[in-house]
Amino acid sequence: MRLLDPEVRASPARVLELLDTEFTEIGASGRRWDVESILTVTSGGSVSPESPVKVSEVSGAVLAPGIVHLTYFADTEGRGVRRSSLWRLTETGWRMYFHQGTLAG
């Protein structure tokens, strides 16, 4: 949820603390993202305090030691997206390895 916080997103250093060096994402638009492209978007104010992302239906499952699958529903100004991410435990903490968003009808 910290990656949805406008203050965290505004700081590339704080975002990098949460992303794995091998991070990839398939966005709700179908676009493929990597660490560099995500940093460009997050630092551009894609989430503002005036229109926060509303998160619900949060669920997590341990897939293996040090690997967690997280799912949730995100609503940003009426645009609903089902989100899924894989997190892995590294020497420096939990980092998102993969993320995917699918538009909800």
mmCIF file of C-alpha atoms in Angstrom:
data_model
loop_
_atom_site.group_PDB
_atom_site.id
_atom_site.type_symbol
_atom_site.label_atom_id
_atom_site.label_comp_id
_atom_site.label_asym_id
_atom_site.label_seq_id
_atom_site.Cartn_x
_atom_site.Cartn_y
_atom_site.Cartn_z
ATOM 1 C CA MET A 1 0.000 0.000 0.000
ATOM 2 C CA ARG A 2 2.992 2.292 0.465
ATOM 3 C CA LEU A 3 3.454 2.337 -3.315
ATOM 4 C CA LEU A 4 0.023 4.003 -3.568
ATOM 5 C CA ASP A 5 0.979 6.772 -1.127
ATOM 6 C CA PRO A 6 1.548 10.074 -3.018
ATOM 7 C CA GLU A 7 4.463 10.989 -0.728
ATOM 8 C CA VAL A 8 6.225 7.679 -1.369
ATOM 9 C CA ARG A 9 5.559 7.881 -5.122
ATOM 10 C CA ALA A 10 7.056 11.370 -5.259
ATOM 11 C CA SER A 11 10.388 10.007 -4.004
ATOM 12 C CA PRO A 12 12.258 7.763 -6.469
ATOM 13 C CA ALA A 13 14.491 6.563 -3.620
ATOM 14 C CA ARG A 14 11.487 5.429 -1.571
ATOM 15 C CA VAL A 15 9.914 3.703 -4.587
ATOM 16 C CA LEU A 16 13.194 1.903 -5.296
ATOM 17 C CA GLU A 17 13.192 0.590 -1.717
ATOM 18 C CA LEU A 18 10.001 -1.314 -2.590
ATOM 19 C CA LEU A 19 10.760 -2.549 -6.117
ATOM 20 C CA ASP A 20 12.891 -5.563 -6.912
ATOM 21 C CA THR A 21 15.795 -4.906 -9.286
ATOM 22 C CA GLU A 22 14.096 -7.325 -11.735
ATOM 23 C CA PHE A 23 10.654 -5.707 -11.357
ATOM 24 C CA THR A 24 8.210 -5.842 -14.280
ATOM 25 C CA GLU A 25 4.574 -4.869 -14.579
ATOM 26 C CA ILE A 26 1.801 -5.420 -17.059
ATOM 27 C CA GLY A 27 -0.478 -2.442 -16.531
ATOM 28 C CA ALA A 28 -4.245 -2.273 -16.880
ATOM 29 C CA SER A 29 -3.636 -0.686 -20.304
ATOM 30 C CA GLY A 30 -1.642 -3.729 -21.408
ATOM 31 C CA ARG A 31 1.593 -1.751 -21.385
ATOM 32 C CA ARG A 32 4.723 -3.426 -20.050
ATOM 33 C CA TRP A 33 6.682 -1.481 -17.413
ATOM 34 C CA ASP A 34 10.101 -1.833 -15.835
ATOM 35 C CA VAL A 35 11.774 -0.048 -12.930
ATOM 36 C CA GLU A 36 12.842 2.996 -14.974
ATOM 37 C CA SER A 37 9.455 3.544 -16.619
ATOM 38 C CA ILE A 38 7.624 3.135 -13.299
ATOM 39 C CA LEU A 39 9.876 5.744 -11.685
ATOM 40 C CA THR A 40 8.931 8.195 -14.441
ATOM 41 C CA VAL A 41 5.210 7.640 -13.811
ATOM 42 C CA THR A 42 5.314 7.636 -10.021
ATOM 43 C CA SER A 43 7.394 10.809 -9.794
ATOM 44 C CA GLY A 44 4.942 12.522 -12.155
ATOM 45 C CA GLY A 45 2.170 12.680 -9.564
ATOM 46 C CA SER A 46 -0.031 9.893 -10.955
ATOM 47 C CA VAL A 47 -1.700 9.588 -7.523
ATOM 48 C CA SER A 48 -2.574 12.772 -5.685
ATOM 49 C CA PRO A 49 -3.756 13.382 -2.124
ATOM 50 C CA GLU A 50 -6.912 14.947 -3.601
ATOM 51 C CA SER A 51 -7.885 11.715 -5.388
ATOM 52 C CA PRO A 52 -6.414 8.806 -3.425
ATOM 53 C CA VAL A 53 -6.682 5.221 -4.566
ATOM 54 C CA LYS A 54 -9.390 3.373 -2.628
ATOM 55 C CA VAL A 55 -8.253 -0.166 -1.891
ATOM 56 C CA SER A 56 -10.506 -3.085 -0.947
ATOM 57 C CA GLU A 57 -10.632 -6.877 -1.149
ATOM 58 C CA VAL A 58 -7.011 -7.237 -0.025
ATOM 59 C CA SER A 59 -5.807 -10.821 0.147
ATOM 60 C CA GLY A 60 -2.405 -12.427 0.428
ATOM 61 C CA ALA A 61 -1.060 -15.945 0.112
ATOM 62 C CA VAL A 62 2.363 -17.354 0.861
ATOM 63 C CA LEU A 63 3.421 -19.298 -2.244
ATOM 64 C CA ALA A 64 6.804 -20.415 -0.946
ATOM 65 C CA PRO A 65 9.227 -19.275 1.736
ATOM 66 C CA GLY A 66 9.982 -15.631 0.945
ATOM 67 C CA ILE A 67 7.364 -15.336 -1.855
ATOM 68 C CA VAL A 68 3.931 -13.741 -1.305
ATOM 69 C CA HIS A 69 1.101 -13.196 -3.794
ATOM 70 C CA LEU A 70 -1.004 -10.113 -3.013
ATOM 71 C CA THR A 71 -4.315 -9.241 -4.685
ATOM 72 C CA TYR A 72 -6.624 -6.273 -4.201
ATOM 73 C CA PHE A 73 -9.202 -4.082 -5.892
ATOM 74 C CA ALA A 74 -8.183 -0.469 -6.563
ATOM 75 C CA ASP A 75 -10.619 2.326 -7.394
ATOM 76 C CA THR A 76 -9.236 5.606 -8.661
ATOM 77 C CA GLU A 77 -11.960 8.136 -9.380
ATOM 78 C CA GLY A 78 -14.381 5.423 -10.543
ATOM 79 C CA ARG A 79 -11.834 3.417 -12.550
ATOM 80 C CA GLY A 80 -11.750 -0.049 -11.014
ATOM 81 C CA VAL A 81 -8.729 -2.277 -11.462
ATOM 82 C CA ARG A 82 -8.030 -5.731 -10.045
ATOM 83 C CA ARG A 83 -4.388 -5.814 -9.032
ATOM 84 C CA SER A 84 -2.056 -8.734 -8.422
ATOM 85 C CA SER A 85 1.566 -8.646 -7.329
ATOM 86 C CA LEU A 86 4.333 -10.996 -6.349
ATOM 87 C CA TRP A 87 6.627 -9.927 -3.539
ATOM 88 C CA ARG A 88 9.880 -11.579 -2.606
ATOM 89 C CA LEU A 89 11.910 -11.253 0.544
ATOM 90 C CA THR A 90 15.427 -9.961 -0.117
ATOM 91 C CA GLU A 91 18.345 -9.137 2.154
ATOM 92 C CA THR A 92 16.965 -5.583 2.404
ATOM 93 C CA GLY A 93 13.289 -6.473 2.935
ATOM 94 C CA TRP A 94 10.158 -7.197 0.912
ATOM 95 C CA ARG A 95 10.253 -6.002 -2.698
ATOM 96 C CA MET A 96 7.700 -6.204 -5.467
ATOM 97 C CA TYR A 97 8.957 -8.504 -8.207
ATOM 98 C CA PHE A 98 5.910 -8.518 -10.534
ATOM 99 C CA HIS A 99 2.653 -6.583 -10.758
ATOM 100 C CA GLN A 100 -0.373 -6.772 -13.035
ATOM 101 C CA GLY A 101 -3.526 -4.702 -13.286
ATOM 102 C CA THR A 102 -6.704 -5.759 -15.094
ATOM 103 C CA LEU A 103 -9.565 -3.342 -15.678
ATOM 104 C CA ALA A 104 -12.747 -4.382 -13.884
ATOM 105 C CA GLY A 105 -15.904 -4.195 -15.947
#
